[in-house]
XYZ file of C-alpha atoms in Angstrom:
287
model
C 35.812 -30.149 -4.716
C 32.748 -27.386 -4.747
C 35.057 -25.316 -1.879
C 35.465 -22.975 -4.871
C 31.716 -21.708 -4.394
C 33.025 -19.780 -1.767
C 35.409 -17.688 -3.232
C 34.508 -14.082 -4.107
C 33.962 -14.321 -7.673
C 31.769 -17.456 -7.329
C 30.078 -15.186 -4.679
C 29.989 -12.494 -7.016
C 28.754 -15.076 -10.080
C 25.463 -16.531 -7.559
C 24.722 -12.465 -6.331
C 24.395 -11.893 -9.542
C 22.180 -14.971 -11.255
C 19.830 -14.779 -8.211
C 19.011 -11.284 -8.783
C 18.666 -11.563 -12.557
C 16.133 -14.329 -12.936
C 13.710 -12.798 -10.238
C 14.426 -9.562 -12.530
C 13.769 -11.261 -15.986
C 11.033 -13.233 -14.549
C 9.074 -9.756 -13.026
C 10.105 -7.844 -16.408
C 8.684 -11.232 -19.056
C 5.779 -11.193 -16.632
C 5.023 -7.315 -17.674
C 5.106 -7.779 -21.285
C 2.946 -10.227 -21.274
C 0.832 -8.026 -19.176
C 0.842 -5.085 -21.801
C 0.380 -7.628 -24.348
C -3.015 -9.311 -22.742
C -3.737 -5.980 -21.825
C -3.927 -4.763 -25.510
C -5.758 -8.300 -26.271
C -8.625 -7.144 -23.975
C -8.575 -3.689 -25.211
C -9.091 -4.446 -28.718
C -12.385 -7.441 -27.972
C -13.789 -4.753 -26.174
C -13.718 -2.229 -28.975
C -15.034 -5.407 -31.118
C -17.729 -5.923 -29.073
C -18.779 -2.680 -29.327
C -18.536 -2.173 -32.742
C -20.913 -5.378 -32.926
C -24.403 -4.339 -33.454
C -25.894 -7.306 -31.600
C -23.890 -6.826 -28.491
C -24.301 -2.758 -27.857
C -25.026 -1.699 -24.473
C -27.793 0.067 -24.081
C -27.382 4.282 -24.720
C -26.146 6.599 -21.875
C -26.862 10.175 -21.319
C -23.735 12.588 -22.635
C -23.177 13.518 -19.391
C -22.371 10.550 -17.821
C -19.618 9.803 -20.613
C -17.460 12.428 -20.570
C -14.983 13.103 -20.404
C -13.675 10.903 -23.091
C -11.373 7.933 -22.709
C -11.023 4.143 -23.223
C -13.422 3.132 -20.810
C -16.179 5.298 -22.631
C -15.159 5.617 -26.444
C -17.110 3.728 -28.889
C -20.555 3.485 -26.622
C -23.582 4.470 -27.126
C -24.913 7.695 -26.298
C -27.927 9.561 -26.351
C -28.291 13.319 -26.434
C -31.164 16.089 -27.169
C -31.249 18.927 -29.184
C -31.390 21.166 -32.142
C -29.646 20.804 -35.586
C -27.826 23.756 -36.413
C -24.486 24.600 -38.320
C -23.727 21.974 -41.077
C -20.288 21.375 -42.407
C -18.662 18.583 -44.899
C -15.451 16.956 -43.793
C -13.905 15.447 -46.704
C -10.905 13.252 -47.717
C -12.801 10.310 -45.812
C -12.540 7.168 -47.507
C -15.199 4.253 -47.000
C -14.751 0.744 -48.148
C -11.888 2.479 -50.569
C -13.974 5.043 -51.864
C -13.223 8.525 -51.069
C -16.337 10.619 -49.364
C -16.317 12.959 -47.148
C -18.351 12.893 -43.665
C -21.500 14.919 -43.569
C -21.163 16.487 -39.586
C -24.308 18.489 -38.101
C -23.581 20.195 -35.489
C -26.495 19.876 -32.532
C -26.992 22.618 -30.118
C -27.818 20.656 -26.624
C -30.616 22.196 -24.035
C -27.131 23.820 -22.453
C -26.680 25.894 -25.145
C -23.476 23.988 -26.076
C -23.330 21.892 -29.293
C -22.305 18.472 -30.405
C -20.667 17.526 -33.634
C -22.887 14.636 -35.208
C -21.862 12.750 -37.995
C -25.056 12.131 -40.047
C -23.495 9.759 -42.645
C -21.085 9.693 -45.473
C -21.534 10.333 -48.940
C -19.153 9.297 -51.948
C -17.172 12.139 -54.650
C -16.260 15.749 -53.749
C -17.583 17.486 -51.172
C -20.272 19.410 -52.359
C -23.083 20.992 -50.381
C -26.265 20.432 -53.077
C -25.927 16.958 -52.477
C -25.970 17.077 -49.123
C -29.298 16.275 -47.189
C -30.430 19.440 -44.939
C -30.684 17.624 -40.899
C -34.262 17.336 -39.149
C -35.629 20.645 -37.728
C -36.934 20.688 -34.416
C -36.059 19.190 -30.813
C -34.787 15.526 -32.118
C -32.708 12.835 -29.961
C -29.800 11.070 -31.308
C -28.559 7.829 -30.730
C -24.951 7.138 -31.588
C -21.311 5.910 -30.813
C -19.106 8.369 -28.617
C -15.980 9.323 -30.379
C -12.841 11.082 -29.152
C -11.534 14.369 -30.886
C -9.629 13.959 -33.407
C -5.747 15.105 -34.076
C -3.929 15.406 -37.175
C -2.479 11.699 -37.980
C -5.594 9.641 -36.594
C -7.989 7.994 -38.481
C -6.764 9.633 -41.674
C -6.784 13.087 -40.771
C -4.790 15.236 -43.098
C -2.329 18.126 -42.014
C -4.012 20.755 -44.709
C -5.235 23.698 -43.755
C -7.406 26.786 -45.449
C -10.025 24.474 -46.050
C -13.100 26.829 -48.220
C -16.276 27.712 -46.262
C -18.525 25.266 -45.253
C -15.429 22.317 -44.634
C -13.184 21.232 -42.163
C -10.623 18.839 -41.969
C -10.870 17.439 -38.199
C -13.446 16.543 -35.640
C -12.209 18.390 -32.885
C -13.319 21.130 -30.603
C -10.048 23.366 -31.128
C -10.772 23.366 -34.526
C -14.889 24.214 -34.651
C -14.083 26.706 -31.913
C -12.657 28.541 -34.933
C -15.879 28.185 -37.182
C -18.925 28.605 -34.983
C -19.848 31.072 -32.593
C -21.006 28.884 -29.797
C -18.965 26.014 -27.385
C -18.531 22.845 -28.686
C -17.989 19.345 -27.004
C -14.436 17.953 -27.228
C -15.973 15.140 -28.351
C -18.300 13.816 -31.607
C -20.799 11.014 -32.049
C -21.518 8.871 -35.064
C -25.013 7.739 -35.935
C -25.589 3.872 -35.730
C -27.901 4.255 -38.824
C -27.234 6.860 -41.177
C -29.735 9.840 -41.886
C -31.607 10.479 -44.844
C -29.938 7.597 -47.010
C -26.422 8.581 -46.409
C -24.147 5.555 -45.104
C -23.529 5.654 -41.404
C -19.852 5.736 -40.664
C -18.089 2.961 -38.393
C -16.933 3.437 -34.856
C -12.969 3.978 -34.569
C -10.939 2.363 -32.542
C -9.147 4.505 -30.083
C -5.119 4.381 -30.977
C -3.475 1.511 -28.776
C -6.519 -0.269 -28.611
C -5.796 -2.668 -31.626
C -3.758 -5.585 -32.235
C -1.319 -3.830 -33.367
C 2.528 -4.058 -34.100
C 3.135 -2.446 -30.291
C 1.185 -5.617 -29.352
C 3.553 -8.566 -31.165
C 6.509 -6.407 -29.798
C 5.076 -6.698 -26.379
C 4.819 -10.267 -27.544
C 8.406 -10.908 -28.670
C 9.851 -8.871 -25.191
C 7.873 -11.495 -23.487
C 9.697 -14.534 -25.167
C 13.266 -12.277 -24.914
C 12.739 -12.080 -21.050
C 11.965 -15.912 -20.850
C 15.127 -16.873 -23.037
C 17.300 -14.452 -20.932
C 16.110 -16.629 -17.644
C 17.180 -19.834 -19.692
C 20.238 -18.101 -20.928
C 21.629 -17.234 -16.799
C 20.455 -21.076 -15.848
C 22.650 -22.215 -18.874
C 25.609 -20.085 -18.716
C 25.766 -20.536 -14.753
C 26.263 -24.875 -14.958
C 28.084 -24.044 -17.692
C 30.837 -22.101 -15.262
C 30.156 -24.511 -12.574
C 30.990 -27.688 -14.746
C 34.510 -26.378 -16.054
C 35.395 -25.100 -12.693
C 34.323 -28.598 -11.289
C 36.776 -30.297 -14.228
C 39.428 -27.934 -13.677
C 39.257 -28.804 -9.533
C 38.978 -32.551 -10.207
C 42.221 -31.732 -12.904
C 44.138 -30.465 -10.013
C 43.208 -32.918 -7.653
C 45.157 -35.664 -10.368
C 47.691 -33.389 -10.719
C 46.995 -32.628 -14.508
C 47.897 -29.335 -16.090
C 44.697 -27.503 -16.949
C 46.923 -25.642 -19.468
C 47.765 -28.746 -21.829
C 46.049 -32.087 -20.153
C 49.971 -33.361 -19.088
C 50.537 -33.917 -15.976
C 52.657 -31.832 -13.887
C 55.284 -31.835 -10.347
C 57.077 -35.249 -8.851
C 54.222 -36.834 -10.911
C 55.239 -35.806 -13.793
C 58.668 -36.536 -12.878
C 58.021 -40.252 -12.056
C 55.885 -40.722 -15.228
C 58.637 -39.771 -17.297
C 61.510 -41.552 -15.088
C 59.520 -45.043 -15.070
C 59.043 -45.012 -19.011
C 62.357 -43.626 -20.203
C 65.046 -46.040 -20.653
C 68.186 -46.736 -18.768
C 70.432 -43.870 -19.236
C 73.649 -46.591 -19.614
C 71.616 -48.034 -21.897
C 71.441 -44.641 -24.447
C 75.048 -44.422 -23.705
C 77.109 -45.610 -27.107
C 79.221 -48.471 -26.055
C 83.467 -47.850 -26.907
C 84.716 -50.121 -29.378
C 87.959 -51.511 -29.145
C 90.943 -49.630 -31.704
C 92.225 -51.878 -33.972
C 95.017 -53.882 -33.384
C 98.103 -52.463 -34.727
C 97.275 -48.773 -34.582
């Protein structure tokens, strides 16, 4: 009865299940890689964004360049305080600011933006506290450079004097007359009574809708394995009724049977042919 699994297309049919579960399997298995992956990500950047569980400060040196494994720790780095510049449209708890960035000239001669704090309203540069003189050490969170679309960076340009509108070495290149770090820290306490700003998350980092999508390919991958398993005893059960159909000599086309079967059926129920025969009557007499 199963002497059909050895016919090409059933050979074809089995090539081709055993290849796609392994497939389905290996690519449900990577989803749900990316997805723990971005799980991981995002408790590290949690953890160290929690005051009570920062590890303890690093030289600059040692954290750059920037990347996942170093954005968002701590970081320690020496210096002198010298150009000042306001970066505004920066909102904080839903109040619009702007970011009060000090740039710190390192013993290397090459300087470090340093966000001091953030202050509420317009940018304007009476309100803004002037940064300690002399050799001072910061302590702060290490923060990538900053493009136009992150962390609610506008596109504007021809900012006035004394503003700019991203974080970034390509852009303070264009404003001061010494190197700058591709890179900026944030203060964990802010200085002189300004409000220290809070560590961002590096993009794909976060629990984000790329995460739950990850998420949802996972489950599609899984159903697509149940899907093969389904459809394939599916096949095998109507070609196993349409064998066992032959075998009784049934027509798989309309459930009748068919051949000298059929033949017999229908000769051992139909009636006697004389018997459909009308009988002659006899002609009157006389006629």
């Amino acid at each position: 009865m199963y002497r059909f699994l050895l016919t090409p297309r059933w050979w074809g049919i089995n090539v081709f299940v055993v290849l796609a579960i392994p497939f389905c399997i290996f690519m449900g298995s990577w989803q749900l890689g990316r997805f723990e992956d971005r799980v991981q990500d995002h408790e590290t950047v949690t953890t160290r964004q929690d005051p009570s569980r920062r590890e303890a400060a690093r030289p600059l040196a040692e954290m750059l360049p920037v990347d996942k494994a170093t954005v968002g720790k701590q970081t320690t780095v020496s210096g002198r305080y010298a150009d000042q510049l306001l970066v505004p449209e920066r909102k904080l708890d839903d109040r619009e600011g702007f970011y009060v960035l000090t740039l710190l000239r390192t013993d290397d001669g090459e300087a470090l933006p340093v966000v001091r704090g953030w202050l509420p309203g317009d940018p304007d540069t009476a309100e803004v506290p002037a940064p300690p003189t002399g050799h001072v050490t910061v302590t702060g969170a290490l923060q990538a450079a900053e493009s136009v679309g992150s962390n609610g960076v506008s596109g504007r340009s021809g900012w006035p004097d004394g503003q700019t509108g991203a974080i970034s070495a390509a852009t303070l290149l264009n404003l001061v007359p010494y190197d700058v770090y591709d890179a900026w820290v944030t203060l964990n306490v802010g200085d002189s009574g300004m409000r220290a700003v809070p560590v961002s998350a590096p993009q794909g980092t976060g629990l984000d809708l790329k995460a739950f999508q990850n998420l949802g390919y996972t489950a599609e991958w899984f159903a697509f394995v149940g899907f093969v398993i389904f459809m394939w005893f599916r096949l095998l059960r109507r070609e196993v009724e349409l064998a066992r159909d032959a075998e009784l000599g049934l027509d798989p086309d309309d459930g009748t049977e068919s051949g000298d079967a059929a033949d017999e059926s229908r000769s051992s129920t139909r009636p006697d042919a004389a018997e459909d025969e009308p009988k002659p009557q006899a002609s009157p007499s006389g006629a």
